[in-house]
CSV table of C-alpha atoms in Angstrom, one decimal:
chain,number,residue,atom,x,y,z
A,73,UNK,CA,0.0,0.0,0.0
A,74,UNK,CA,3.1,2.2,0.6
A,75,UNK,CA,4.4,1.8,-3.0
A,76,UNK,CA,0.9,3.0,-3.8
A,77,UNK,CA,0.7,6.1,-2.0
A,78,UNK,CA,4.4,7.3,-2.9
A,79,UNK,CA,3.4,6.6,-6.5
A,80,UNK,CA,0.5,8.8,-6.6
A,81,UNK,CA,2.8,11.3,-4.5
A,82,UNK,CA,5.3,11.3,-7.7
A,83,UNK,CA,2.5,12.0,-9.8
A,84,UNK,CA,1.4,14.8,-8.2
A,85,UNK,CA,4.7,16.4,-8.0
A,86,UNK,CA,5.3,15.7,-11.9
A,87,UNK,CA,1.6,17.5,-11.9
A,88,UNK,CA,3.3,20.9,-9.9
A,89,UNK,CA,6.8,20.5,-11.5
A,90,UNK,CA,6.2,20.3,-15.2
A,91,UNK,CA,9.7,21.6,-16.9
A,92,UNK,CA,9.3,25.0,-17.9
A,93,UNK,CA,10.8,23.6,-21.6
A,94,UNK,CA,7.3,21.5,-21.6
A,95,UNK,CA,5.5,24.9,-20.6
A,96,UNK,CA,4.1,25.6,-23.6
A,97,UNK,CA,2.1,22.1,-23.4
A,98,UNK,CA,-0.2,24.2,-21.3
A,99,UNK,CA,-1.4,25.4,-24.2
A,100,UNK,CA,-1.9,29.1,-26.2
A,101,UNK,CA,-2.3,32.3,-24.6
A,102,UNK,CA,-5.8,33.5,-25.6
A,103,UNK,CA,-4.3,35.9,-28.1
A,104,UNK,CA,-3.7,32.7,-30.0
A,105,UNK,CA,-7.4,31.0,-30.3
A,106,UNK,CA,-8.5,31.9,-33.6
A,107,UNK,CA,-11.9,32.7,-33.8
A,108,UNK,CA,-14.5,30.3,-35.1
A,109,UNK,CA,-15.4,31.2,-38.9
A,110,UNK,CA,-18.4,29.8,-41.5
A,111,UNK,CA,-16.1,26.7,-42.2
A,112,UNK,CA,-17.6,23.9,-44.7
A,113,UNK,CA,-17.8,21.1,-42.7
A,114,UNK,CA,-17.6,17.5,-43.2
A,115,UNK,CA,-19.7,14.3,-41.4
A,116,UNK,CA,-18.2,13.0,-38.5
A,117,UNK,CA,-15.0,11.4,-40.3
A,118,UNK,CA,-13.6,8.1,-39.1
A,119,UNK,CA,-10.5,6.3,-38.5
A,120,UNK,CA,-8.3,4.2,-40.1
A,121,UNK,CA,-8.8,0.9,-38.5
A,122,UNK,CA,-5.4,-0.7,-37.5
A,123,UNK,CA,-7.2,-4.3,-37.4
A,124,UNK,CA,-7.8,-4.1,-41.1
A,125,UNK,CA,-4.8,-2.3,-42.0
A,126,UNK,CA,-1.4,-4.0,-43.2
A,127,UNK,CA,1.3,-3.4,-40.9
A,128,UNK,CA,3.4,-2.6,-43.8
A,129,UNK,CA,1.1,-0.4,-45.3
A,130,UNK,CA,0.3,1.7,-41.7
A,131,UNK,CA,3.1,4.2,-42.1
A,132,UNK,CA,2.0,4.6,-46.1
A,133,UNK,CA,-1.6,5.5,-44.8
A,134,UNK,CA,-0.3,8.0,-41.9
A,135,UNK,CA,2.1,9.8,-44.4
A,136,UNK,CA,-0.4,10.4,-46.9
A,137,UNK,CA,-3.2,11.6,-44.7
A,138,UNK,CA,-1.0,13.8,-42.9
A,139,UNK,CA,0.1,15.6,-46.4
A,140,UNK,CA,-3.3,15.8,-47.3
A,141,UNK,CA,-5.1,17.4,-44.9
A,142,UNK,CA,-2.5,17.7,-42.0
A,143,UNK,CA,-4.3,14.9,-39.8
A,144,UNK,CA,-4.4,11.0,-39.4
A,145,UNK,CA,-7.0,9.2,-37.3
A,146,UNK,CA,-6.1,5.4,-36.1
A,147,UNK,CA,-8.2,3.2,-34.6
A,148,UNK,CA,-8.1,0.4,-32.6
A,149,UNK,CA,-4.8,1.8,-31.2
A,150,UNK,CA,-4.0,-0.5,-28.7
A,151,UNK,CA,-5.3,-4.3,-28.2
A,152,UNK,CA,-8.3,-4.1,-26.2
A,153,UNK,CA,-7.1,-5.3,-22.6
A,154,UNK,CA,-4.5,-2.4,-23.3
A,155,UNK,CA,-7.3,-0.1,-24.2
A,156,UNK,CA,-9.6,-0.9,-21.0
A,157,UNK,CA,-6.5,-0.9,-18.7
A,158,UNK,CA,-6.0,3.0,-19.8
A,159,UNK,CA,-9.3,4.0,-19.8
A,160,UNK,CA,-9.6,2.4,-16.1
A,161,UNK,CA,-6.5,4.1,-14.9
A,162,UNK,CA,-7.3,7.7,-16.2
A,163,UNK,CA,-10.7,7.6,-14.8
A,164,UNK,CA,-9.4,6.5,-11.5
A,165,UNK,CA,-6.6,9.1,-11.1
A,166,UNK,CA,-8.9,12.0,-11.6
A,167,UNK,CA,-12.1,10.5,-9.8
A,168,UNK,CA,-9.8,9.4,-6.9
A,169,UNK,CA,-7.0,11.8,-6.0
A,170,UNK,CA,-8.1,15.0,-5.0
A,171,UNK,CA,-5.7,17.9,-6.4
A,172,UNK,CA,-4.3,16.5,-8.7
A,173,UNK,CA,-5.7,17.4,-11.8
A,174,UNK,CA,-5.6,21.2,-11.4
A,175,UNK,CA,-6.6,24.0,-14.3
A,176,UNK,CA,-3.6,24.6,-16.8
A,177,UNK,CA,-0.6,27.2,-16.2
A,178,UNK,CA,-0.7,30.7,-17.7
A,179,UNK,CA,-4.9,30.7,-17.7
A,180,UNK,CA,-6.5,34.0,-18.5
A,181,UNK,CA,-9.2,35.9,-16.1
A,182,UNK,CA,-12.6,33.8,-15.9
A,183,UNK,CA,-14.5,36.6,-18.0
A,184,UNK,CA,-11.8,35.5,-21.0
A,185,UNK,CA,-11.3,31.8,-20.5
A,186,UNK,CA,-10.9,29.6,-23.6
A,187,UNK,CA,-10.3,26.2,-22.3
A,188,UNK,CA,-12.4,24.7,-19.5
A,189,UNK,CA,-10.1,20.9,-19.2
A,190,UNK,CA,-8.2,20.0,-16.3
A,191,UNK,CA,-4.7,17.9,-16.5
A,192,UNK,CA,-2.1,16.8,-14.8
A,193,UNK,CA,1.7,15.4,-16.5
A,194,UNK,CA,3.0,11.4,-15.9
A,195,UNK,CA,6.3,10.1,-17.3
A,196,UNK,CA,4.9,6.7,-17.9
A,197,UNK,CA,7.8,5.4,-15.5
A,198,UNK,CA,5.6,5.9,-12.2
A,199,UNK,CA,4.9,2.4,-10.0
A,200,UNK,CA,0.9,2.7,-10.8
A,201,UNK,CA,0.7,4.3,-14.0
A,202,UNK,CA,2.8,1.6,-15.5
A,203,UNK,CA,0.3,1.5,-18.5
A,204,UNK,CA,1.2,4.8,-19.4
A,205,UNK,CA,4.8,3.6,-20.2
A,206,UNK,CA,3.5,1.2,-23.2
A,207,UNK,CA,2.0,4.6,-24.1
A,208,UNK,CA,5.0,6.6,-24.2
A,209,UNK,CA,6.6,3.5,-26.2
A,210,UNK,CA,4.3,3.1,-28.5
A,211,UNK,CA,3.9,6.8,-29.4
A,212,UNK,CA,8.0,7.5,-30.0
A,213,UNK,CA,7.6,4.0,-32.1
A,214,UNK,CA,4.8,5.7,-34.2
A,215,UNK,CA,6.1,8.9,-34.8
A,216,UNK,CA,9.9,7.4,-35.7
A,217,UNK,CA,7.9,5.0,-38.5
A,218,UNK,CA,6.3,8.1,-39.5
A,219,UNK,CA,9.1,10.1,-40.1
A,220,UNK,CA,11.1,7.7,-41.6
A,221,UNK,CA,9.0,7.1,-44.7
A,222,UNK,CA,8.1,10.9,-44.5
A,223,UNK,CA,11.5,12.1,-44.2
A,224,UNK,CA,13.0,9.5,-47.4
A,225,UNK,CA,9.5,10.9,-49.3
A,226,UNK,CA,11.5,14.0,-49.9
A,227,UNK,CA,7.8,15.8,-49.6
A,228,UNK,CA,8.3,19.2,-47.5
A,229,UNK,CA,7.1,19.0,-44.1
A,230,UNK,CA,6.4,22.7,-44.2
A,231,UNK,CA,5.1,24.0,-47.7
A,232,UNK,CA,7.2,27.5,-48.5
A,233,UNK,CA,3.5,29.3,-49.5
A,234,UNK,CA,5.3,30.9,-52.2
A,235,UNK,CA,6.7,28.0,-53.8
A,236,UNK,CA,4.7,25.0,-55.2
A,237,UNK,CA,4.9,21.9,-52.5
A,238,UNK,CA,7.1,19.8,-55.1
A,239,UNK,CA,9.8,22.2,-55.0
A,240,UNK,CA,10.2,22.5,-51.3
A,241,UNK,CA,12.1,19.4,-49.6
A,242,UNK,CA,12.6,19.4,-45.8
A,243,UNK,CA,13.3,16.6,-43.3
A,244,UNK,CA,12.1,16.4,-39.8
A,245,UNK,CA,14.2,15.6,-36.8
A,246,UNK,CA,12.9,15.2,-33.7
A,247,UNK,CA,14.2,16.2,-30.5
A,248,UNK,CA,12.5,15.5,-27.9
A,249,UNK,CA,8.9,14.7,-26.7
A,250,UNK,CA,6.6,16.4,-23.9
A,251,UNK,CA,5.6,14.1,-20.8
A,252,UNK,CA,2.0,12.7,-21.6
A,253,UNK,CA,-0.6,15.3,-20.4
A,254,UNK,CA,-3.8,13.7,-19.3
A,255,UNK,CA,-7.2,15.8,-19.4
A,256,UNK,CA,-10.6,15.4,-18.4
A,257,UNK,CA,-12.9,17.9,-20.0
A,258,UNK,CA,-15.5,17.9,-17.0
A,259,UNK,CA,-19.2,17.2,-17.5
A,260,UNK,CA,-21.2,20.9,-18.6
A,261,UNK,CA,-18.0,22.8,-19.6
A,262,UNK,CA,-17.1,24.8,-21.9
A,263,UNK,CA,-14.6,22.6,-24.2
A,264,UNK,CA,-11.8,24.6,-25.4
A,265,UNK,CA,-11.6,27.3,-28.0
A,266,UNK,CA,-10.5,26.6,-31.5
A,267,UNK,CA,-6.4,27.2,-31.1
A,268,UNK,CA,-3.0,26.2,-32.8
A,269,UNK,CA,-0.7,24.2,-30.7
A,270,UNK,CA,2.1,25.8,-32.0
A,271,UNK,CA,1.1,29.7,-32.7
A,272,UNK,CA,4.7,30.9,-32.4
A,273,UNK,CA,7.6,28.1,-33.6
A,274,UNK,CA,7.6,27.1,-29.7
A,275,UNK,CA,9.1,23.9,-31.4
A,276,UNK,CA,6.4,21.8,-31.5
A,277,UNK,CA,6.3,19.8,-34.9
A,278,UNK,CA,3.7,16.4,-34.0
A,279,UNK,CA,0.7,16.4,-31.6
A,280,UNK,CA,-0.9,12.8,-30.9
A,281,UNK,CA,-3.9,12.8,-29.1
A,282,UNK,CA,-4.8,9.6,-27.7
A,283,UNK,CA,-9.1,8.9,-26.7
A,284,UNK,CA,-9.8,6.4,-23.4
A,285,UNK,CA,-13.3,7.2,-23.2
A,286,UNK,CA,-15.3,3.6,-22.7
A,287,UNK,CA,-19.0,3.6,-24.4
A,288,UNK,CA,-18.3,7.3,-25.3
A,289,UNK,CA,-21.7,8.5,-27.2
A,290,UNK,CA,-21.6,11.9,-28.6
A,291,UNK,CA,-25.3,13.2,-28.0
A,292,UNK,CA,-24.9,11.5,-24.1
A,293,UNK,CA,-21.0,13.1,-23.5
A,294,UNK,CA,-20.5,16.1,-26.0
A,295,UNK,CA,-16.6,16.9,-26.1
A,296,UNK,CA,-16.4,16.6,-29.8
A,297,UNK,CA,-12.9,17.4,-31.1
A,298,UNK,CA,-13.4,19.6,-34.2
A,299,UNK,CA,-10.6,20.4,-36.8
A,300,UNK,CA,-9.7,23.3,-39.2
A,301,UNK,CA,-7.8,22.0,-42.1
A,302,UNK,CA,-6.6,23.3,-45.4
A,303,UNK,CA,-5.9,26.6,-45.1
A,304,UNK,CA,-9.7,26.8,-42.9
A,305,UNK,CA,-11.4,25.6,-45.6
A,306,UNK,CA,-12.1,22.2,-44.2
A,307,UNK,CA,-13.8,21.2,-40.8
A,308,UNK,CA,-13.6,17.6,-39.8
A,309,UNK,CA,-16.0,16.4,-36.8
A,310,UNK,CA,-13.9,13.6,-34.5
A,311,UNK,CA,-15.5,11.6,-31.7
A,312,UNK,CA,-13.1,10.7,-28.9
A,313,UNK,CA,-14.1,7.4,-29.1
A,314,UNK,CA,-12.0,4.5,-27.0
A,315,UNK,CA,-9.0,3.6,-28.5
A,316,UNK,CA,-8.9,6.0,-30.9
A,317,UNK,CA,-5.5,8.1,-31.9
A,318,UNK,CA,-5.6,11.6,-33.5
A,319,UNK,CA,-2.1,12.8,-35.1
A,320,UNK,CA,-1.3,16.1,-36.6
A,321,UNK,CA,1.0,18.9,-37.4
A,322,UNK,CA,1.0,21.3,-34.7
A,323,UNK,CA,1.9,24.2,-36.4
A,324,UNK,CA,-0.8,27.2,-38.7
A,325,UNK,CA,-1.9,24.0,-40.9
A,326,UNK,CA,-4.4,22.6,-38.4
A,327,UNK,CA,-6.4,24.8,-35.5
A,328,UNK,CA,-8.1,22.3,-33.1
A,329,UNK,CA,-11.0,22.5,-30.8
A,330,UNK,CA,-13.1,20.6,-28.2
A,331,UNK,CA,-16.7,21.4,-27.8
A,332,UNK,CA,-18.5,21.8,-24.7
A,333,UNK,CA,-19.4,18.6,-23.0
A,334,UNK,CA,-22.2,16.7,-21.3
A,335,UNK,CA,-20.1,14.2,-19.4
A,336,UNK,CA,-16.5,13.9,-18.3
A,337,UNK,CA,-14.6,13.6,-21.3
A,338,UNK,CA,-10.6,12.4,-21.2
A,339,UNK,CA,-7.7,12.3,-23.8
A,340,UNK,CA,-4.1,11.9,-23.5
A,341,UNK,CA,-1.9,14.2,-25.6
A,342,UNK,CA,2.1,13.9,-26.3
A,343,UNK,CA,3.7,17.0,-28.2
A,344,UNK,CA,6.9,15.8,-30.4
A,345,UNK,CA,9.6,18.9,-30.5
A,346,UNK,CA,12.3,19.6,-32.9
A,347,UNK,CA,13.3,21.1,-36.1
A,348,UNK,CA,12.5,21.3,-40.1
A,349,UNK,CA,15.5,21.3,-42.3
């Protein structure tokens, strides 16, 4: 029972000690939520199915999604005993340990507040969180078989807008990841604001959003995770359904946002840093 308790004690000092170098996982200031526009919008758009899905043919899929519209969705992420062990985990840590999921750093004044979630940081190495670890490991897995086959591609990562895309040819390297930040968008909020993860070259190339939410129904839970693509031109509707796995560029090419909820709605998000060359 000790181990227990010291473990959730690491947690929580994780939660009050976040590197300032991970800062800017907090999120925008609210100069940076871009206001909502008359955006065409598509239906609810679903995932690419990972049970159905070569393994060969995975990193082919993510590569060309993420150069068309600057976001891949995956299901069926994890096997489902992974899945349901997450899902059990998150929902215990913030129904169970008071304090520790606390409103993000750098928050604006009530009257002007843009995101309503509360989180709290794990490294995936603590005692009871050990299923955060095969998270962690499975993300930097994912995003180095992305890169790979995106980098050798030769297709530019970020488009010169005054050049045509076939003329532009830069690689990614990443640097360094974020520690996972879990949120729970509680029940009657206010979502969050339609934002860009990375308003301002913070360094911030990869966001992966990862969805534990068991029997998740949108007209029961709200929480709706809403992107801009394409220059604003495209708006694609995403449940946060269990086991699902939202990857995109966090730079001007995609603005994201989370729409008010009906019941306690969770993610887990992971921010890849480094550099375009």
């Amino acid at each position: 029972m000790e181990g227990f308790s010291s473990s959730l004690r690491r947690i929580k000092t994780v939660n009050e000690t976040q590197p300032s170098k991970d800062s800017s996982s907090t999120g925008p200031t609210n100069d940076h939520v871009w206001e909502r526009a008359n955006t065409p919008t598509d239906s609810t758009i679903s995932g690419f199915d990972l049970n159905s899905i070569d393994e060969e043919l995975r990193t082919i899929n993510i590569v060309e999604a993420l150069n068309d519209t600057g976001i891949c969705i995956l299901d069926n992420f994890f096997s489902k005993e992974q899945s349901m062990k997450i899902a059990k985990v998150t929902k215990f840590l913030y129904q169970n340990i008071p304090g520790l999921f606390t409103e993000p750093l750098n928050m604006t004044p009530p009257s002007k507040k843009f995101r309503f979630d509360k989180t709290c940081w794990v490294k995936g190495t603590e005692n009871f969180v050990e299923c955060y670890s095969e998270v962690n490991r499975a993300f930097a897995k994912l995003i180095k078989d992305i890169l790979d086959d995106y980098n050798s591609t030769g297709i530019d990562a970020k488009p010169d807008e005054n050049r045509s895309r076939s003329s532009t040819k830069k690689r990614v390297k990443i640097t360094h990841r974020s520690k996972i930040q879990i949120s729970c968008f509680p029940k009657n909020t206010g979502g969050y604001l339609p934002h860009i993860d990375n308003p301002r070259d913070n360094g911030r190339i990869l966001t992966l959003v990862y969805y534990p939410n068991e029997k998740y129904d949108l007209e029961e839970c709200g929480g709706l995770s809403r992107f801009y693509v394409n220059d604003k031109t495209k708006m694609m509707n995403v449940e946060p359904i269990q086991n699902r796995l939202v990857i995109y560029w966090s730079d001007k090419r995609v603005i994201t946002e989370t729409l008010p909820t009906f019941r306690d709605v969770f993610s887990l998000s992971c921010w890849f840093f480094g550099a375009m060359k």
